[in-house]
JSON list of C-alpha atoms in Angstrom, two decimals:
[
{"chain": "R", "resi": 57, "resn": "UNK", "atom": "CA", "xyz": [80.96, -43.31, 29.74]},
{"chain": "R", "resi": 58, "resn": "UNK", "atom": "CA", "xyz": [82.10, -40.57, 27.41]},
{"chain": "R", "resi": 59, "resn": "UNK", "atom": "CA", "xyz": [83.80, -37.35, 28.49]},
{"chain": "R", "resi": 60, "resn": "UNK", "atom": "CA", "xyz": [80.75, -35.13, 27.89]},
{"chain": "R", "resi": 61, "resn": "UNK", "atom": "CA", "xyz": [78.37, -37.19, 30.05]},
{"chain": "R", "resi": 62, "resn": "UNK", "atom": "CA", "xyz": [81.01, -37.44, 32.78]},
{"chain": "R", "resi": 63, "resn": "UNK", "atom": "CA", "xyz": [81.40, -33.64, 32.72]},
{"chain": "R", "resi": 64, "resn": "UNK", "atom": "CA", "xyz": [77.61, -33.22, 32.92]},
{"chain": "R", "resi": 65, "resn": "UNK", "atom": "CA", "xyz": [77.46, -35.64, 35.86]},
{"chain": "R", "resi": 66, "resn": "UNK", "atom": "CA", "xyz": [80.22, -33.74, 37.68]},
{"chain": "R", "resi": 67, "resn": "UNK", "atom": "CA", "xyz": [78.38, -30.46, 37.06]},
{"chain": "R", "resi": 68, "resn": "UNK", "atom": "CA", "xyz": [75.22, -31.96, 38.55]},
{"chain": "R", "resi": 69, "resn": "UNK", "atom": "CA", "xyz": [77.12, -33.23, 41.59]},
{"chain": "R", "resi": 70, "resn": "UNK", "atom": "CA", "xyz": [78.74, -29.82, 42.10]},
{"chain": "R", "resi": 71, "resn": "UNK", "atom": "CA", "xyz": [75.34, -28.13, 41.78]},
{"chain": "R", "resi": 72, "resn": "UNK", "atom": "CA", "xyz": [73.82, -30.48, 44.37]},
{"chain": "R", "resi": 73, "resn": "UNK", "atom": "CA", "xyz": [76.73, -30.01, 46.78]},
{"chain": "R", "resi": 74, "resn": "UNK", "atom": "CA", "xyz": [76.59, -26.23, 46.30]},
{"chain": "R", "resi": 75, "resn": "UNK", "atom": "CA", "xyz": [72.87, -26.30, 46.99]},
{"chain": "R", "resi": 76, "resn": "UNK", "atom": "CA", "xyz": [73.39, -28.37, 50.13]},
{"chain": "R", "resi": 77, "resn": "UNK", "atom": "CA", "xyz": [76.00, -25.91, 51.39]},
{"chain": "R", "resi": 78, "resn": "UNK", "atom": "CA", "xyz": [73.68, -22.99, 50.69]},
{"chain": "R", "resi": 79, "resn": "UNK", "atom": "CA", "xyz": [70.79, -24.70, 52.47]},
{"chain": "R", "resi": 80, "resn": "UNK", "atom": "CA", "xyz": [73.03, -25.55, 55.44]},
{"chain": "R", "resi": 81, "resn": "UNK", "atom": "CA", "xyz": [74.13, -21.93, 55.82]},
{"chain": "R", "resi": 82, "resn": "UNK", "atom": "CA", "xyz": [70.56, -20.62, 55.48]},
{"chain": "R", "resi": 83, "resn": "UNK", "atom": "CA", "xyz": [69.17, -23.11, 58.01]},
{"chain": "R", "resi": 84, "resn": "UNK", "atom": "CA", "xyz": [72.02, -22.35, 60.43]},
{"chain": "R", "resi": 85, "resn": "UNK", "atom": "CA", "xyz": [71.44, -18.61, 60.10]},
{"chain": "R", "resi": 86, "resn": "UNK", "atom": "CA", "xyz": [67.69, -19.07, 60.66]},
{"chain": "R", "resi": 87, "resn": "UNK", "atom": "CA", "xyz": [68.34, -21.08, 63.84]},
{"chain": "R", "resi": 88, "resn": "UNK", "atom": "CA", "xyz": [70.80, -18.46, 65.13]},
{"chain": "R", "resi": 89, "resn": "UNK", "atom": "CA", "xyz": [68.35, -15.65, 64.35]},
{"chain": "R", "resi": 90, "resn": "UNK", "atom": "CA", "xyz": [65.59, -17.56, 66.16]},
{"chain": "R", "resi": 91, "resn": "UNK", "atom": "CA", "xyz": [67.84, -17.84, 69.22]},
{"chain": "R", "resi": 92, "resn": "UNK", "atom": "CA", "xyz": [68.70, -14.13, 69.04]},
{"chain": "R", "resi": 93, "resn": "UNK", "atom": "CA", "xyz": [65.03, -13.15, 68.75]},
{"chain": "R", "resi": 94, "resn": "UNK", "atom": "CA", "xyz": [64.17, -15.37, 71.71]},
{"chain": "R", "resi": 95, "resn": "UNK", "atom": "CA", "xyz": [67.07, -13.86, 73.68]},
{"chain": "R", "resi": 96, "resn": "UNK", "atom": "CA", "xyz": [65.90, -10.31, 72.92]},
{"chain": "R", "resi": 97, "resn": "UNK", "atom": "CA", "xyz": [62.26, -11.18, 73.66]},
{"chain": "R", "resi": 98, "resn": "UNK", "atom": "CA", "xyz": [62.95, -12.87, 77.00]},
{"chain": "R", "resi": 99, "resn": "UNK", "atom": "CA", "xyz": [65.93, -10.75, 78.03]},
{"chain": "R", "resi": 100, "resn": "UNK", "atom": "CA", "xyz": [67.58, -13.91, 79.32]},
{"chain": "R", "resi": 101, "resn": "UNK", "atom": "CA", "xyz": [70.09, -16.36, 77.91]},
{"chain": "R", "resi": 102, "resn": "UNK", "atom": "CA", "xyz": [68.49, -19.19, 79.83]},
{"chain": "R", "resi": 103, "resn": "UNK", "atom": "CA", "xyz": [71.71, -19.70, 81.80]},
{"chain": "R", "resi": 104, "resn": "UNK", "atom": "CA", "xyz": [72.97, -18.09, 85.00]},
{"chain": "R", "resi": 105, "resn": "UNK", "atom": "CA", "xyz": [75.60, -15.35, 84.79]},
{"chain": "R", "resi": 106, "resn": "UNK", "atom": "CA", "xyz": [78.04, -15.63, 81.91]},
{"chain": "R", "resi": 107, "resn": "UNK", "atom": "CA", "xyz": [77.71, -19.39, 81.44]},
{"chain": "R", "resi": 108, "resn": "UNK", "atom": "CA", "xyz": [76.57, -21.01, 78.22]},
{"chain": "R", "resi": 109, "resn": "UNK", "atom": "CA", "xyz": [76.33, -24.54, 76.82]},
{"chain": "R", "resi": 110, "resn": "UNK", "atom": "CA", "xyz": [79.66, -25.92, 75.64]},
{"chain": "R", "resi": 111, "resn": "UNK", "atom": "CA", "xyz": [78.96, -29.61, 75.09]},
{"chain": "R", "resi": 112, "resn": "UNK", "atom": "CA", "xyz": [76.67, -31.36, 72.65]},
{"chain": "R", "resi": 113, "resn": "UNK", "atom": "CA", "xyz": [74.66, -32.81, 75.54]},
{"chain": "R", "resi": 114, "resn": "UNK", "atom": "CA", "xyz": [74.17, -29.41, 77.17]},
{"chain": "R", "resi": 115, "resn": "UNK", "atom": "CA", "xyz": [73.20, -27.86, 73.83]},
{"chain": "R", "resi": 116, "resn": "UNK", "atom": "CA", "xyz": [70.53, -30.50, 73.21]},
{"chain": "R", "resi": 117, "resn": "UNK", "atom": "CA", "xyz": [69.20, -30.36, 76.77]},
{"chain": "R", "resi": 118, "resn": "UNK", "atom": "CA", "xyz": [69.03, -26.56, 76.45]},
{"chain": "R", "resi": 119, "resn": "UNK", "atom": "CA", "xyz": [67.21, -26.96, 73.12]},
{"chain": "R", "resi": 120, "resn": "UNK", "atom": "CA", "xyz": [64.59, -29.12, 74.82]},
{"chain": "R", "resi": 121, "resn": "UNK", "atom": "CA", "xyz": [64.03, -26.26, 77.31]},
{"chain": "R", "resi": 122, "resn": "UNK", "atom": "CA", "xyz": [64.11, -23.59, 74.54]},
{"chain": "R", "resi": 123, "resn": "UNK", "atom": "CA", "xyz": [67.03, -21.72, 76.10]},
{"chain": "R", "resi": 124, "resn": "UNK", "atom": "CA", "xyz": [68.13, -18.93, 73.73]},
{"chain": "R", "resi": 125, "resn": "UNK", "atom": "CA", "xyz": [71.90, -19.52, 74.07]},
{"chain": "R", "resi": 126, "resn": "UNK", "atom": "CA", "xyz": [71.41, -23.25, 73.42]},
{"chain": "R", "resi": 127, "resn": "UNK", "atom": "CA", "xyz": [69.47, -22.44, 70.25]},
{"chain": "R", "resi": 128, "resn": "UNK", "atom": "CA", "xyz": [72.23, -20.07, 69.10]},
{"chain": "R", "resi": 129, "resn": "UNK", "atom": "CA", "xyz": [74.90, -22.67, 69.85]},
{"chain": "R", "resi": 130, "resn": "UNK", "atom": "CA", "xyz": [72.89, -25.29, 67.95]},
{"chain": "R", "resi": 131, "resn": "UNK", "atom": "CA", "xyz": [72.82, -22.95, 64.95]},
{"chain": "R", "resi": 132, "resn": "UNK", "atom": "CA", "xyz": [76.61, -22.59, 65.18]},
{"chain": "R", "resi": 133, "resn": "UNK", "atom": "CA", "xyz": [76.92, -26.37, 65.50]},
{"chain": "R", "resi": 134, "resn": "UNK", "atom": "CA", "xyz": [74.86, -26.80, 62.31]},
{"chain": "R", "resi": 135, "resn": "UNK", "atom": "CA", "xyz": [77.04, -24.23, 60.57]},
{"chain": "R", "resi": 136, "resn": "UNK", "atom": "CA", "xyz": [80.17, -26.17, 61.55]},
{"chain": "R", "resi": 137, "resn": "UNK", "atom": "CA", "xyz": [78.64, -29.45, 60.36]},
{"chain": "R", "resi": 138, "resn": "UNK", "atom": "CA", "xyz": [77.71, -28.04, 56.94]},
{"chain": "R", "resi": 139, "resn": "UNK", "atom": "CA", "xyz": [81.19, -28.36, 55.34]},
{"chain": "R", "resi": 140, "resn": "UNK", "atom": "CA", "xyz": [81.72, -31.69, 57.12]},
{"chain": "R", "resi": 141, "resn": "UNK", "atom": "CA", "xyz": [78.55, -32.92, 55.42]},
{"chain": "R", "resi": 142, "resn": "UNK", "atom": "CA", "xyz": [80.03, -31.73, 52.13]},
{"chain": "R", "resi": 143, "resn": "UNK", "atom": "CA", "xyz": [83.13, -33.86, 52.73]},
{"chain": "R", "resi": 144, "resn": "UNK", "atom": "CA", "xyz": [80.93, -36.91, 53.41]},
{"chain": "R", "resi": 145, "resn": "UNK", "atom": "CA", "xyz": [78.91, -36.32, 50.23]},
{"chain": "R", "resi": 146, "resn": "UNK", "atom": "CA", "xyz": [82.15, -35.89, 48.26]},
{"chain": "R", "resi": 147, "resn": "UNK", "atom": "CA", "xyz": [83.46, -39.18, 49.65]},
{"chain": "R", "resi": 148, "resn": "UNK", "atom": "CA", "xyz": [80.40, -41.06, 48.40]},
{"chain": "R", "resi": 149, "resn": "UNK", "atom": "CA", "xyz": [80.51, -39.23, 45.07]},
{"chain": "R", "resi": 150, "resn": "UNK", "atom": "CA", "xyz": [84.13, -40.24, 44.49]},
{"chain": "R", "resi": 151, "resn": "UNK", "atom": "CA", "xyz": [83.28, -43.81, 45.50]},
{"chain": "R", "resi": 152, "resn": "UNK", "atom": "CA", "xyz": [80.47, -43.88, 42.96]},
{"chain": "R", "resi": 153, "resn": "UNK", "atom": "CA", "xyz": [82.85, -42.60, 40.26]},
{"chain": "R", "resi": 154, "resn": "UNK", "atom": "CA", "xyz": [85.50, -45.14, 41.34]},
{"chain": "R", "resi": 155, "resn": "UNK", "atom": "CA", "xyz": [88.04, -42.33, 41.71]},
{"chain": "R", "resi": 156, "resn": "UNK", "atom": "CA", "xyz": [89.99, -44.02, 44.48]},
{"chain": "R", "resi": 157, "resn": "UNK", "atom": "CA", "xyz": [92.75, -41.41, 44.75]},
{"chain": "R", "resi": 158, "resn": "UNK", "atom": "CA", "xyz": [90.17, -38.80, 45.73]},
{"chain": "R", "resi": 159, "resn": "UNK", "atom": "CA", "xyz": [88.33, -41.32, 47.93]},
{"chain": "R", "resi": 160, "resn": "UNK", "atom": "CA", "xyz": [91.59, -41.72, 49.87]},
{"chain": "R", "resi": 161, "resn": "UNK", "atom": "CA", "xyz": [92.27, -37.99, 50.09]},
{"chain": "R", "resi": 162, "resn": "UNK", "atom": "CA", "xyz": [88.68, -37.22, 51.12]},
{"chain": "R", "resi": 163, "resn": "UNK", "atom": "CA", "xyz": [88.74, -40.07, 53.64]},
{"chain": "R", "resi": 164, "resn": "UNK", "atom": "CA", "xyz": [91.90, -38.63, 55.21]},
{"chain": "R", "resi": 165, "resn": "UNK", "atom": "CA", "xyz": [90.29, -35.18, 55.38]},
{"chain": "R", "resi": 166, "resn": "UNK", "atom": "CA", "xyz": [87.21, -36.69, 57.06]},
{"chain": "R", "resi": 167, "resn": "UNK", "atom": "CA", "xyz": [89.36, -38.55, 59.60]},
{"chain": "R", "resi": 168, "resn": "UNK", "atom": "CA", "xyz": [91.27, -35.34, 60.38]},
{"chain": "R", "resi": 169, "resn": "UNK", "atom": "CA", "xyz": [87.99, -33.49, 60.88]},
{"chain": "R", "resi": 170, "resn": "UNK", "atom": "CA", "xyz": [86.66, -36.18, 63.22]},
{"chain": "R", "resi": 171, "resn": "UNK", "atom": "CA", "xyz": [89.91, -36.22, 65.22]},
{"chain": "R", "resi": 172, "resn": "UNK", "atom": "CA", "xyz": [89.87, -32.42, 65.50]},
{"chain": "R", "resi": 173, "resn": "UNK", "atom": "CA", "xyz": [86.32, -32.54, 66.86]},
{"chain": "R", "resi": 174, "resn": "UNK", "atom": "CA", "xyz": [87.30, -35.17, 69.42]},
{"chain": "R", "resi": 175, "resn": "UNK", "atom": "CA", "xyz": [90.47, -33.33, 70.48]},
{"chain": "R", "resi": 176, "resn": "UNK", "atom": "CA", "xyz": [88.76, -29.92, 70.57]},
{"chain": "R", "resi": 177, "resn": "UNK", "atom": "CA", "xyz": [86.07, -31.30, 72.86]},
{"chain": "R", "resi": 178, "resn": "UNK", "atom": "CA", "xyz": [88.23, -30.95, 75.98]}
]
């Protein structure tokens, strides 16, 4: 593969990843806005007092019941997952290009992200 076609391929990959990030942010914002509108319309968070969902399970069970705070938290969860998704896409892109140095670096970043999610859970 010559340099020009490799540069074009990288540009396409960057455009796709940029588009995915943009879509992730827009979808997350739409979900959060939906939760805010529902909160304003109902005047209730869906939870007693000052409590709100803090675990994935409670967010999804609150989503099933259309609780406004659960919808907002789901939007935030999607927003957090957007750059993680970008790391996963980058990992597969580097694998496809056989750029093993960046596969290793991206793999380490992904492992650190996963560990931080598991540690931050408590």
